[in-house]
């Protein structure tokens, strides 16, 4: 049975896609069966993992025009379901009762085919994000050690609490992941103290693993590889390995 992991933050540029790709690379390297689903209309994860943007996307799956299986694309990194700009209209298209459960129900088709299903959510609190939360076993919240990123986390908290109350009582907020982390900055220390308050309110933790600035992680998407495949000895690759082990043990 697949473990479904949603990586989320309503603020853009905090490392959601990089985190999904980083974990996908590590899980795949450990011979796990991995499916990554791009729920962001910008399609950055699709490109980063080298998935062909043509053909069936998650948009057609959510609107009932195609099955989940027909949308899966096989890459050298992992299996991927892509997205494109059509996904931005999903809020208006999904109007039926129970629309919050569409993705969860669709993922049942693949539950026995994968060990991990990773969801890259859009930088918005919309129906796509709600679907991801409703489907997820685990939530990981990346954020940079900046004040504006902290504000995004505080707003995200209300949505998480509502989803746990009404749609997915079993969802586990596994932790807040600090990205572009530099302990030398005083701002980093100040923000980390404030993040701890939010973590306590969400009954979660600041993860021990921190993701440092790394040029190889920034270069990897251009080569359509995970950082594990592109530069396995770089600092970010080692940190994502540590993150996977912190969250899911010695995989």
CSV table of C-alpha atoms in Angstrom, one decimal:
chain,number,residue,atom,x,y,z
A,1,UNK,CA,0.0,0.0,0.0
A,2,UNK,CA,1.5,3.3,-1.1
A,3,UNK,CA,2.4,6.0,1.4
A,4,UNK,CA,1.0,9.3,0.1
A,5,UNK,CA,3.1,12.4,0.9
A,6,UNK,CA,2.0,15.9,0.1
A,7,UNK,CA,4.6,18.6,0.0
A,8,UNK,CA,3.0,22.0,0.6
A,9,UNK,CA,3.2,25.7,1.3
A,10,UNK,CA,1.0,28.4,-0.2
A,11,UNK,CA,4.1,30.5,-0.7
A,12,UNK,CA,6.1,30.0,-3.8
A,13,UNK,CA,9.8,29.6,-4.0
A,14,UNK,CA,10.3,27.7,-0.8
A,15,UNK,CA,11.5,24.4,-2.2
A,16,UNK,CA,8.3,22.3,-2.7
A,17,UNK,CA,9.2,21.0,-6.1
A,18,UNK,CA,12.9,20.5,-5.2
A,19,UNK,CA,11.8,18.6,-2.1
A,20,UNK,CA,9.5,16.3,-4.1
A,21,UNK,CA,12.2,15.7,-6.6
A,22,UNK,CA,14.8,15.1,-3.9
A,23,UNK,CA,12.7,12.6,-2.1
A,24,UNK,CA,11.7,10.8,-5.3
A,25,UNK,CA,15.4,10.5,-6.2
A,26,UNK,CA,16.3,9.0,-2.9
A,27,UNK,CA,13.3,6.6,-2.7
A,28,UNK,CA,14.1,5.4,-6.3
A,29,UNK,CA,17.8,5.0,-5.5
A,30,UNK,CA,16.7,2.6,-2.7
A,31,UNK,CA,14.7,0.6,-5.2
A,32,UNK,CA,11.3,1.8,-4.1
A,33,UNK,CA,8.4,2.2,-6.5
A,34,UNK,CA,7.7,5.9,-6.8
A,35,UNK,CA,5.0,8.0,-8.4
A,36,UNK,CA,5.3,11.8,-8.4
A,37,UNK,CA,2.2,13.8,-9.3
A,38,UNK,CA,2.4,17.4,-10.4
A,39,UNK,CA,-0.5,19.4,-9.0
A,40,UNK,CA,0.9,22.8,-10.0
A,41,UNK,CA,-0.3,24.3,-13.3
A,42,UNK,CA,3.2,25.7,-13.9
A,43,UNK,CA,4.4,22.1,-14.4
A,44,UNK,CA,7.8,22.6,-12.9
A,45,UNK,CA,8.0,19.1,-11.4
A,46,UNK,CA,7.0,17.5,-14.7
A,47,UNK,CA,9.9,19.3,-16.4
A,48,UNK,CA,12.3,18.7,-13.6
A,49,UNK,CA,11.7,14.9,-13.8
A,50,UNK,CA,11.9,14.7,-17.5
A,51,UNK,CA,8.3,13.8,-18.1
A,52,UNK,CA,6.8,14.5,-21.6
A,53,UNK,CA,4.3,17.3,-21.2
A,54,UNK,CA,2.2,15.9,-24.1
A,55,UNK,CA,-0.6,13.5,-23.6
A,56,UNK,CA,-2.8,12.9,-20.6
A,57,UNK,CA,-2.2,15.0,-17.5
A,58,UNK,CA,-3.6,15.1,-14.0
A,59,UNK,CA,-6.2,17.6,-15.3
A,60,UNK,CA,-7.9,14.9,-17.3
A,61,UNK,CA,-7.7,12.5,-14.4
A,62,UNK,CA,-9.4,14.9,-12.0
A,63,UNK,CA,-12.1,15.9,-14.5
A,64,UNK,CA,-12.9,12.2,-15.2
A,65,UNK,CA,-11.8,12.3,-18.8
A,66,UNK,CA,-9.0,9.7,-18.3
A,67,UNK,CA,-8.0,7.0,-15.8
A,68,UNK,CA,-5.0,7.5,-13.5
A,69,UNK,CA,-3.2,4.6,-15.1
A,70,UNK,CA,-3.4,6.2,-18.6
A,71,UNK,CA,-1.8,9.4,-17.3
A,72,UNK,CA,1.4,7.7,-15.8
A,73,UNK,CA,4.6,8.5,-17.7
A,74,UNK,CA,7.7,6.5,-17.1
A,75,UNK,CA,11.0,8.4,-16.8
A,76,UNK,CA,14.6,7.5,-15.7
A,77,UNK,CA,13.8,9.3,-12.4
A,78,UNK,CA,10.5,7.7,-11.4
A,79,UNK,CA,6.9,7.5,-12.7
A,80,UNK,CA,5.3,10.9,-13.2
A,81,UNK,CA,1.8,12.3,-13.8
A,82,UNK,CA,2.3,15.7,-15.4
A,83,UNK,CA,0.3,18.9,-15.3
A,84,UNK,CA,0.0,22.0,-17.5
A,85,UNK,CA,-1.8,25.3,-17.6
A,86,UNK,CA,-5.2,23.6,-18.1
A,87,UNK,CA,-5.0,22.6,-14.4
A,88,UNK,CA,-5.5,26.3,-13.4
A,89,UNK,CA,-9.2,26.0,-14.4
A,90,UNK,CA,-9.9,23.0,-12.2
A,91,UNK,CA,-11.4,25.2,-9.4
A,92,UNK,CA,-14.3,26.1,-11.8
A,93,UNK,CA,-14.6,22.7,-13.4
A,94,UNK,CA,-14.9,20.6,-10.2
A,95,UNK,CA,-18.3,21.6,-8.8
A,96,UNK,CA,-19.8,18.2,-7.8
A,97,UNK,CA,-20.4,17.2,-4.2
A,98,UNK,CA,-17.5,15.5,-2.6
A,99,UNK,CA,-15.0,17.2,-5.0
A,100,UNK,CA,-12.5,17.3,-2.1
A,101,UNK,CA,-12.2,13.5,-2.4
A,102,UNK,CA,-11.6,13.2,-6.1
A,103,UNK,CA,-7.8,12.7,-6.0
A,104,UNK,CA,-8.1,10.4,-3.0
A,105,UNK,CA,-10.5,8.1,-4.9
A,106,UNK,CA,-8.4,8.2,-8.1
A,107,UNK,CA,-5.2,7.2,-6.2
A,108,UNK,CA,-6.9,4.0,-5.0
A,109,UNK,CA,-6.2,2.7,-8.5
A,110,UNK,CA,-2.4,2.9,-7.9
A,111,UNK,CA,-2.2,2.2,-4.2
A,112,UNK,CA,-0.8,-1.3,-4.6
A,113,UNK,CA,1.5,-0.4,-7.5
A,114,UNK,CA,3.8,2.0,-5.5
A,115,UNK,CA,5.6,2.3,-2.3
A,116,UNK,CA,5.4,6.1,-2.3
A,117,UNK,CA,3.2,8.6,-4.1
A,118,UNK,CA,4.5,12.2,-3.8
A,119,UNK,CA,2.2,15.2,-4.4
A,120,UNK,CA,3.7,18.6,-5.5
A,121,UNK,CA,1.0,21.1,-4.5
A,122,UNK,CA,0.5,24.6,-6.1
A,123,UNK,CA,1.4,27.8,-4.2
A,124,UNK,CA,-2.2,28.5,-3.4
A,125,UNK,CA,-4.9,27.2,-1.0
A,126,UNK,CA,-7.3,26.0,-3.6
A,127,UNK,CA,-9.3,22.8,-4.5
A,128,UNK,CA,-6.1,21.2,-5.8
A,129,UNK,CA,-4.4,21.7,-2.4
A,130,UNK,CA,-7.4,20.5,-0.5
A,131,UNK,CA,-7.5,17.4,-2.7
A,132,UNK,CA,-3.9,16.7,-1.9
A,133,UNK,CA,-4.4,17.1,1.8
A,134,UNK,CA,-7.5,14.9,1.8
A,135,UNK,CA,-5.6,12.2,-0.1
A,136,UNK,CA,-2.3,12.4,1.9
A,137,UNK,CA,-1.1,10.2,4.7
A,138,UNK,CA,1.7,12.7,5.4
A,139,UNK,CA,2.3,16.4,5.0
A,140,UNK,CA,5.7,18.0,4.7
A,141,UNK,CA,5.9,21.8,4.9
A,142,UNK,CA,9.1,23.3,3.4
A,143,UNK,CA,9.8,26.9,4.1
A,144,UNK,CA,12.8,29.3,4.0
A,145,UNK,CA,14.0,31.0,7.1
A,146,UNK,CA,12.4,34.3,6.2
A,147,UNK,CA,9.6,36.4,7.7
A,148,UNK,CA,7.4,36.3,4.6
A,149,UNK,CA,7.7,32.5,4.5
A,150,UNK,CA,6.7,32.4,8.1
A,151,UNK,CA,3.5,34.4,7.3
A,152,UNK,CA,2.6,31.8,4.7
A,153,UNK,CA,2.9,29.0,7.3
A,154,UNK,CA,0.6,30.8,9.7
A,155,UNK,CA,-2.1,31.1,7.0
A,156,UNK,CA,-1.6,27.5,6.0
A,157,UNK,CA,-2.2,26.3,9.5
A,158,UNK,CA,-6.0,27.2,9.3
A,159,UNK,CA,-6.5,25.1,6.2
A,160,UNK,CA,-4.6,22.2,7.6
A,161,UNK,CA,-6.8,22.3,10.8
A,162,UNK,CA,-10.0,22.5,8.7
A,163,UNK,CA,-9.0,19.5,6.5
A,164,UNK,CA,-8.1,17.4,9.4
A,165,UNK,CA,-11.5,18.2,11.0
A,166,UNK,CA,-13.7,17.6,8.0
A,167,UNK,CA,-11.9,15.5,5.4
A,168,UNK,CA,-8.9,13.6,6.6
A,169,UNK,CA,-8.6,13.0,10.3
A,170,UNK,CA,-5.7,10.6,9.8
A,171,UNK,CA,-3.4,13.1,8.0
A,172,UNK,CA,-0.1,13.4,9.8
A,173,UNK,CA,1.8,16.7,9.6
A,174,UNK,CA,5.2,15.1,9.7
A,175,UNK,CA,7.2,18.4,10.1
A,176,UNK,CA,8.4,21.7,8.9
A,177,UNK,CA,11.4,21.5,6.6
A,178,UNK,CA,13.7,24.5,6.6
A,179,UNK,CA,15.3,25.1,3.1
A,180,UNK,CA,18.0,27.3,1.9
A,181,UNK,CA,19.2,27.0,5.5
A,182,UNK,CA,22.2,29.0,6.7
A,183,UNK,CA,22.7,28.9,10.5
A,184,UNK,CA,25.3,31.7,10.3
A,185,UNK,CA,22.5,34.3,9.8
A,186,UNK,CA,20.8,35.8,12.9
A,187,UNK,CA,17.5,36.0,10.9
A,188,UNK,CA,17.6,32.2,10.5
A,189,UNK,CA,17.8,31.8,14.3
A,190,UNK,CA,15.1,34.4,14.9
A,191,UNK,CA,12.7,32.8,12.4
A,192,UNK,CA,13.4,29.3,13.6
A,193,UNK,CA,12.2,30.3,17.1
A,194,UNK,CA,9.0,31.7,15.7
A,195,UNK,CA,8.5,28.6,13.5
A,196,UNK,CA,8.6,26.5,16.6
A,197,UNK,CA,5.5,28.2,17.9
A,198,UNK,CA,3.6,27.4,14.7
A,199,UNK,CA,4.9,23.8,14.8
A,200,UNK,CA,3.6,23.4,18.3
A,201,UNK,CA,0.1,24.7,17.2
A,202,UNK,CA,0.1,22.1,14.4
A,203,UNK,CA,1.3,19.4,16.8
A,204,UNK,CA,4.3,18.8,14.7
A,205,UNK,CA,8.1,19.5,14.7
A,206,UNK,CA,10.8,21.4,12.9
A,207,UNK,CA,12.6,18.5,11.2
A,208,UNK,CA,16.2,17.9,12.3
A,209,UNK,CA,17.3,17.7,8.7
A,210,UNK,CA,17.8,21.1,7.1
A,211,UNK,CA,18.4,21.7,3.3
A,212,UNK,CA,21.4,24.0,2.6
A,213,UNK,CA,21.8,26.2,-0.4
A,214,UNK,CA,23.3,24.0,-3.1
A,215,UNK,CA,24.1,24.9,-6.7
A,216,UNK,CA,23.8,21.3,-7.9
A,217,UNK,CA,20.2,21.2,-6.6
A,218,UNK,CA,19.5,24.3,-8.7
A,219,UNK,CA,21.2,22.8,-11.8
A,220,UNK,CA,19.6,19.4,-11.7
A,221,UNK,CA,16.2,20.4,-13.1
A,222,UNK,CA,17.8,21.8,-16.2
A,223,UNK,CA,19.3,18.4,-16.8
A,224,UNK,CA,15.9,16.8,-16.0
A,225,UNK,CA,17.4,14.7,-13.2
A,226,UNK,CA,16.9,14.4,-9.5
A,227,UNK,CA,19.8,15.8,-7.5
A,228,UNK,CA,20.6,12.2,-6.5
A,229,UNK,CA,21.2,11.3,-10.1
A,230,UNK,CA,22.8,14.6,-11.1
A,231,UNK,CA,25.2,15.0,-8.3
A,232,UNK,CA,25.0,12.1,-5.8
A,233,UNK,CA,27.9,13.4,-3.7
A,234,UNK,CA,26.7,17.0,-3.3
A,235,UNK,CA,25.4,18.4,0.0
A,236,UNK,CA,21.8,18.5,-1.0
A,237,UNK,CA,21.7,14.9,-2.2
A,238,UNK,CA,23.1,13.8,1.2
A,239,UNK,CA,20.6,16.0,3.0
A,240,UNK,CA,17.6,14.6,1.1
A,241,UNK,CA,18.9,11.1,2.0
A,242,UNK,CA,19.0,12.2,5.6
A,243,UNK,CA,15.5,13.6,5.3
A,244,UNK,CA,14.1,10.3,3.9
A,245,UNK,CA,15.8,8.4,6.7
A,246,UNK,CA,14.5,10.8,9.3
A,247,UNK,CA,10.9,10.5,8.1
A,248,UNK,CA,10.8,6.9,7.0
A,249,UNK,CA,13.7,5.1,8.6
A,250,UNK,CA,16.5,3.2,6.9
A,251,UNK,CA,14.8,2.7,3.6
